[in-house]
CSV table of C-alpha atoms in Angstrom, one decimal:
chain,number,residue,atom,x,y,z
C,1,ASN,CA,-34.1,15.7,-17.7
C,2,ALA,CA,-33.0,12.9,-20.1
C,3,GLY,CA,-29.6,12.3,-18.3
C,4,VAL,CA,-27.1,10.8,-20.8
C,5,THR,CA,-28.4,9.8,-24.1
C,6,GLN,CA,-26.4,8.0,-27.0
C,7,THR,CA,-27.1,7.9,-30.7
C,8,PRO,CA,-27.3,5.4,-32.4
C,9,LYS,CA,-28.5,2.5,-30.4
C,10,PHE,CA,-27.2,-0.2,-32.9
C,11,ARG,CA,-25.2,-0.1,-35.9
C,12,VAL,CA,-23.6,-2.4,-38.4
C,13,LEU,CA,-20.6,-1.2,-40.3
C,14,LYS,CA,-18.3,-2.9,-43.0
C,15,THR,CA,-14.6,-3.1,-42.5
C,16,GLY,CA,-13.1,0.4,-43.5
C,17,GLN,CA,-16.3,2.4,-43.0
C,18,SER,CA,-16.3,5.4,-40.7
C,19,MET,CA,-19.0,6.5,-38.3
C,20,THR,CA,-19.4,8.9,-35.4
C,21,LEU,CA,-21.1,8.0,-32.0
C,22,LEU,CA,-22.9,10.8,-30.5
C,23,CYS,CA,-23.2,11.3,-26.7
C,24,ALA,CA,-25.3,14.1,-25.1
C,25,GLN,CA,-26.0,15.1,-21.4
C,26,ASP,CA,-28.2,17.6,-20.1
C,27,MET,CA,-26.9,17.6,-16.3
C,28,ASN,CA,-24.3,20.5,-17.2
C,29,HIS,CA,-21.5,18.0,-16.4
C,30,GLU,CA,-18.0,18.9,-16.9
C,31,TYR,CA,-16.4,15.5,-17.5
C,32,MET,CA,-17.5,13.0,-20.1
C,33,TYR,CA,-16.2,9.6,-21.1
C,34,TRP,CA,-16.3,6.9,-23.6
C,35,TYR,CA,-15.9,3.3,-22.8
C,36,ARG,CA,-16.2,0.1,-24.6
C,37,GLN,CA,-17.4,-3.3,-23.0
C,38,ASP,CA,-16.2,-6.6,-24.4
C,39,PRO,CA,-17.2,-10.1,-23.1
C,40,GLY,CA,-15.3,-11.0,-20.0
C,41,MET,CA,-13.4,-7.8,-19.8
C,42,GLY,CA,-15.5,-5.2,-18.1
C,43,LEU,CA,-15.5,-1.6,-19.4
C,44,ARG,CA,-12.3,0.0,-20.6
C,45,LEU,CA,-11.8,3.7,-21.0
C,46,ILE,CA,-11.3,4.9,-24.6
C,47,HIS,CA,-11.1,8.5,-24.3
C,48,TYR,CA,-12.2,11.2,-21.7
C,49,SER,CA,-12.8,15.0,-21.5
C,50,VAL,CA,-12.5,17.2,-18.5
C,51,GLY,CA,-14.2,20.1,-20.1
C,52,GLU,CA,-15.4,21.8,-23.2
C,53,GLY,CA,-12.7,21.8,-25.9
C,54,THR,CA,-10.5,19.2,-23.9
C,55,THR,CA,-9.9,15.5,-24.8
C,56,ALA,CA,-7.5,13.0,-23.4
C,57,LYS,CA,-6.6,9.3,-24.1
C,58,GLY,CA,-7.8,6.6,-22.0
C,59,GLU,CA,-6.8,2.8,-21.7
C,60,VAL,CA,-7.5,1.9,-25.4
C,61,PRO,CA,-7.5,5.0,-27.6
C,62,ASP,CA,-6.1,3.5,-30.7
C,63,GLY,CA,-8.5,3.5,-33.8
C,64,TYR,CA,-10.7,6.2,-32.2
C,65,ASN,CA,-10.9,10.0,-32.2
C,66,VAL,CA,-13.1,12.3,-30.0
C,67,SER,CA,-14.2,15.8,-29.8
C,68,ARG,CA,-16.0,18.0,-27.3
C,69,LEU,CA,-16.9,21.1,-29.1
C,70,LYS,CA,-19.8,21.8,-26.8
C,71,LYS,CA,-20.0,21.1,-23.2
C,72,GLN,CA,-23.1,18.9,-23.6
C,73,ASN,CA,-21.8,16.7,-26.4
C,74,PHE,CA,-19.0,14.2,-26.7
C,75,LEU,CA,-18.4,12.6,-30.0
C,76,LEU,CA,-16.8,9.3,-30.8
C,77,GLY,CA,-15.4,8.7,-34.1
C,78,LEU,CA,-14.3,5.6,-36.0
C,79,GLU,CA,-12.2,6.5,-39.1
C,80,SER,CA,-11.7,3.2,-40.4
C,81,ALA,CA,-13.7,0.6,-38.5
C,82,ALA,CA,-12.3,-2.9,-37.9
C,83,PRO,CA,-13.8,-6.0,-36.7
C,84,SER,CA,-11.9,-5.7,-33.5
C,85,GLN,CA,-14.0,-2.6,-32.7
C,86,THR,CA,-17.2,-4.7,-32.4
C,87,SER,CA,-18.3,-3.9,-29.0
C,88,VAL,CA,-20.8,-2.1,-26.8
C,89,TYR,CA,-20.0,1.6,-26.5
C,90,PHE,CA,-20.9,3.3,-23.3
C,91,CYS,CA,-20.8,7.2,-22.7
C,92,ALA,CA,-20.7,8.5,-19.2
C,93,SER,CA,-20.5,11.8,-17.5
C,94,SER,CA,-19.8,13.3,-14.2
C,95,LEU,CA,-20.1,16.6,-12.5
C,96,GLY,CA,-16.4,16.9,-12.0
C,97,GLY,CA,-13.3,14.8,-11.1
C,98,GLY,CA,-13.3,14.7,-7.3
C,99,GLY,CA,-14.7,11.3,-7.2
C,100,GLU,CA,-18.2,12.2,-8.3
C,101,THR,CA,-20.3,9.4,-9.7
C,102,GLN,CA,-20.2,8.7,-13.4
C,103,TYR,CA,-23.7,8.4,-14.9
C,104,PHE,CA,-23.9,6.2,-17.9
C,105,GLY,CA,-26.0,6.3,-21.2
C,106,PRO,CA,-27.9,3.2,-22.6
C,107,GLY,CA,-25.1,2.1,-24.7
C,108,THR,CA,-24.5,1.8,-28.6
C,109,ARG,CA,-24.0,-1.7,-29.9
C,110,LEU,CA,-21.7,-1.8,-32.9
C,111,LEU,CA,-21.0,-4.7,-35.2
C,112,VAL,CA,-18.1,-4.4,-37.7
C,113,LEU,CA,-18.2,-7.0,-40.4
D,1,ALA,CA,-1.4,-6.4,-13.4
D,2,GLN,CA,-5.3,-6.2,-13.0
D,3,LYS,CA,-6.4,-3.3,-10.6
D,4,ILE,CA,-9.8,-4.8,-10.0
D,5,THR,CA,-10.4,-8.3,-9.4
D,6,GLN,CA,-13.7,-10.0,-9.2
D,7,THR,CA,-13.1,-13.5,-8.7
D,8,GLN,CA,-16.7,-14.8,-8.9
D,9,PRO,CA,-17.7,-15.1,-12.6
D,10,GLY,CA,-21.2,-16.1,-11.4
D,11,MET,CA,-23.3,-16.5,-8.2
D,12,PHE,CA,-26.8,-17.8,-7.3
D,13,VAL,CA,-28.8,-16.7,-4.4
D,14,GLN,CA,-32.1,-17.7,-3.0
D,15,GLU,CA,-34.7,-15.0,-3.0
D,16,LYS,CA,-34.8,-13.0,0.2
D,17,GLU,CA,-31.3,-14.1,1.3
D,18,ALA,CA,-28.3,-12.0,1.4
D,19,VAL,CA,-25.3,-12.4,-0.9
D,20,THR,CA,-21.9,-11.0,-1.0
D,21,LEU,CA,-20.1,-10.2,-4.3
D,22,ASP,CA,-16.3,-9.9,-3.9
D,23,CYS,CA,-14.0,-7.3,-5.3
D,24,THR,CA,-10.3,-6.7,-4.4
D,25,TYR,CA,-8.3,-3.9,-5.8
D,26,ASP,CA,-4.7,-2.8,-6.2
D,27,THR,CA,-3.3,0.7,-5.9
D,28,SER,CA,-0.5,2.6,-4.3
D,29,ASP,CA,-2.5,5.9,-4.0
D,30,GLN,CA,-3.8,7.0,-0.6
D,31,SER,CA,-6.8,8.7,-2.1
D,32,TYR,CA,-9.1,6.6,-4.1
D,33,GLY,CA,-12.8,5.7,-4.5
D,34,LEU,CA,-14.5,2.5,-5.1
D,35,PHE,CA,-17.9,2.0,-6.9
D,36,TRP,CA,-20.4,-0.7,-7.7
D,37,TYR,CA,-22.5,-0.5,-10.8
D,38,LYS,CA,-25.4,-3.0,-11.8
D,39,GLN,CA,-26.0,-3.9,-15.3
D,40,PRO,CA,-29.3,-5.7,-16.0
D,41,SER,CA,-30.1,-7.7,-19.1
D,42,SER,CA,-31.4,-4.5,-20.7
D,43,GLY,CA,-27.8,-3.3,-20.8
D,44,GLU,CA,-27.8,0.0,-18.9
D,45,MET,CA,-25.1,0.6,-16.2
D,46,ILE,CA,-26.8,1.7,-12.9
D,47,PHE,CA,-24.9,3.3,-10.1
D,48,LEU,CA,-25.3,1.5,-6.7
D,49,ILE,CA,-22.9,2.7,-4.1
D,50,TYR,CA,-19.6,4.6,-3.4
D,51,GLN,CA,-16.9,4.3,-0.9
D,52,GLY,CA,-14.0,6.7,-0.5
D,53,SER,CA,-10.8,5.6,0.7
D,54,TYR,CA,-11.0,7.9,3.8
D,55,ASP,CA,-14.5,7.1,4.6
D,56,GLU,CA,-14.5,5.5,8.0
D,57,GLN,CA,-17.7,4.0,7.9
D,58,ASN,CA,-19.0,1.5,5.4
D,59,ALA,CA,-21.2,2.8,2.8
D,60,THR,CA,-24.9,1.9,2.8
D,61,GLU,CA,-27.7,2.6,0.3
D,62,GLY,CA,-30.9,0.8,1.0
D,63,ARG,CA,-30.3,-2.9,0.7
D,64,TYR,CA,-26.8,-2.4,-0.7
D,65,SER,CA,-23.8,-2.1,1.7
D,66,LEU,CA,-20.1,-2.0,0.9
D,67,ASN,CA,-17.9,-4.1,3.2
D,68,PHE,CA,-14.7,-2.1,2.9
D,69,GLN,CA,-11.4,-3.7,4.4
D,70,LYS,CA,-8.8,-1.3,3.5
D,71,ALA,CA,-5.9,-3.4,4.9
D,72,ARG,CA,-7.1,-6.3,2.7
D,73,LYS,CA,-7.8,-4.1,-0.2
D,74,SER,CA,-11.2,-5.5,-0.5
D,75,ALA,CA,-14.5,-3.8,-1.1
D,76,ASN,CA,-17.2,-6.4,-1.3
D,77,LEU,CA,-20.8,-5.7,-2.1
D,78,VAL,CA,-23.5,-7.0,0.1
D,79,ILE,CA,-27.1,-7.2,-1.2
D,80,SER,CA,-29.5,-8.0,1.7
D,81,ALA,CA,-32.9,-9.6,1.0
D,82,SER,CA,-32.3,-10.6,-2.6
D,83,GLN,CA,-35.1,-9.9,-5.0
D,84,LEU,CA,-35.6,-11.3,-8.5
D,85,GLY,CA,-34.9,-8.0,-10.0
D,86,ASP,CA,-31.4,-8.1,-8.5
D,87,SER,CA,-30.4,-10.6,-11.2
D,88,ALA,CA,-27.9,-8.8,-13.2
D,89,MET,CA,-24.0,-8.3,-13.9
D,90,TYR,CA,-22.5,-6.5,-11.1
D,91,PHE,CA,-19.2,-4.4,-11.7
D,92,CYS,CA,-16.7,-3.3,-9.3
D,93,ALA,CA,-14.8,-0.2,-10.2
D,94,MET,CA,-12.0,2.2,-8.8
D,95,ARG,CA,-11.1,5.7,-9.2
D,96,GLU,CA,-7.3,6.5,-8.4
D,97,GLY,CA,-5.8,9.7,-7.4
D,98,VAL,CA,-6.8,13.2,-6.3
D,99,ASN,CA,-5.3,15.1,-9.0
D,100,ASP,CA,-8.0,15.7,-11.4
D,101,GLY,CA,-5.7,17.0,-14.1
D,102,GLU,CA,-3.7,13.9,-13.9
D,103,TYR,CA,-6.3,11.3,-13.6
D,104,GLY,CA,-9.5,12.7,-14.9
D,105,ASN,CA,-11.7,10.8,-12.4
D,106,LYS,CA,-11.2,7.7,-14.6
D,107,LEU,CA,-12.6,4.5,-13.6
D,108,VAL,CA,-11.2,1.0,-14.0
D,109,PHE,CA,-13.6,-1.8,-14.0
D,110,GLY,CA,-13.3,-5.4,-12.8
D,111,ALA,CA,-14.6,-8.2,-15.3
D,112,GLY,CA,-17.9,-8.4,-13.4
D,113,THR,CA,-19.9,-11.1,-11.5
D,114,ILE,CA,-23.3,-12.4,-12.9
D,115,LEU,CA,-26.0,-12.7,-10.1
D,116,ARG,CA,-28.9,-15.0,-10.5
D,117,VAL,CA,-31.7,-14.9,-7.9
D,118,LYS,CA,-33.7,-18.1,-7.6
D,119,SER,CA,-37.3,-18.1,-6.5
């Protein structure tokens, strides 16, 4: 049982390049989330999904897209990376939405030059 | 307006002593949940403790307890008998609402408190 895993662990992009971050969970959780963590600001929700095939915007969705084609995977895409998207990205999942604990992946460190 | 406020950017505590990390929150919902997460220097987010707004007793998990004062809208984390391994960043977070369809169990995080345990 690996829990929540994220790929890649670290990536450097040039401005304008695109990339996809992959999140996978093996806990059969319905809900999945993408957060970003910037210094001094805690974590902020980018997008989330309440089930396979569904996605919704969080607090800071601009510049990102997501897809949840399979229940166990939640993809975060950057179509045209900007230096402001330099951050640490965390994926999380929870069994449902009734206050269940969110379990986090190890994070992806992204640097956009 | 900030929904979660952690007023202590950094704290020091002597090993084996207790420490309280402050968290105040702002919500108009009657049903909400409060969480504490630990982030060590390795970067992962570790769930510590949860308190529901309707829970009458303060939550406890081993050396962690949550001092929940609903009227003051505070949810302070108390760590007893501090250990060197407790040195980390600690985040308070809140989930609002009961309607999953509307809120999706989303968490709002505070800015965090860095705790350093001295030997």
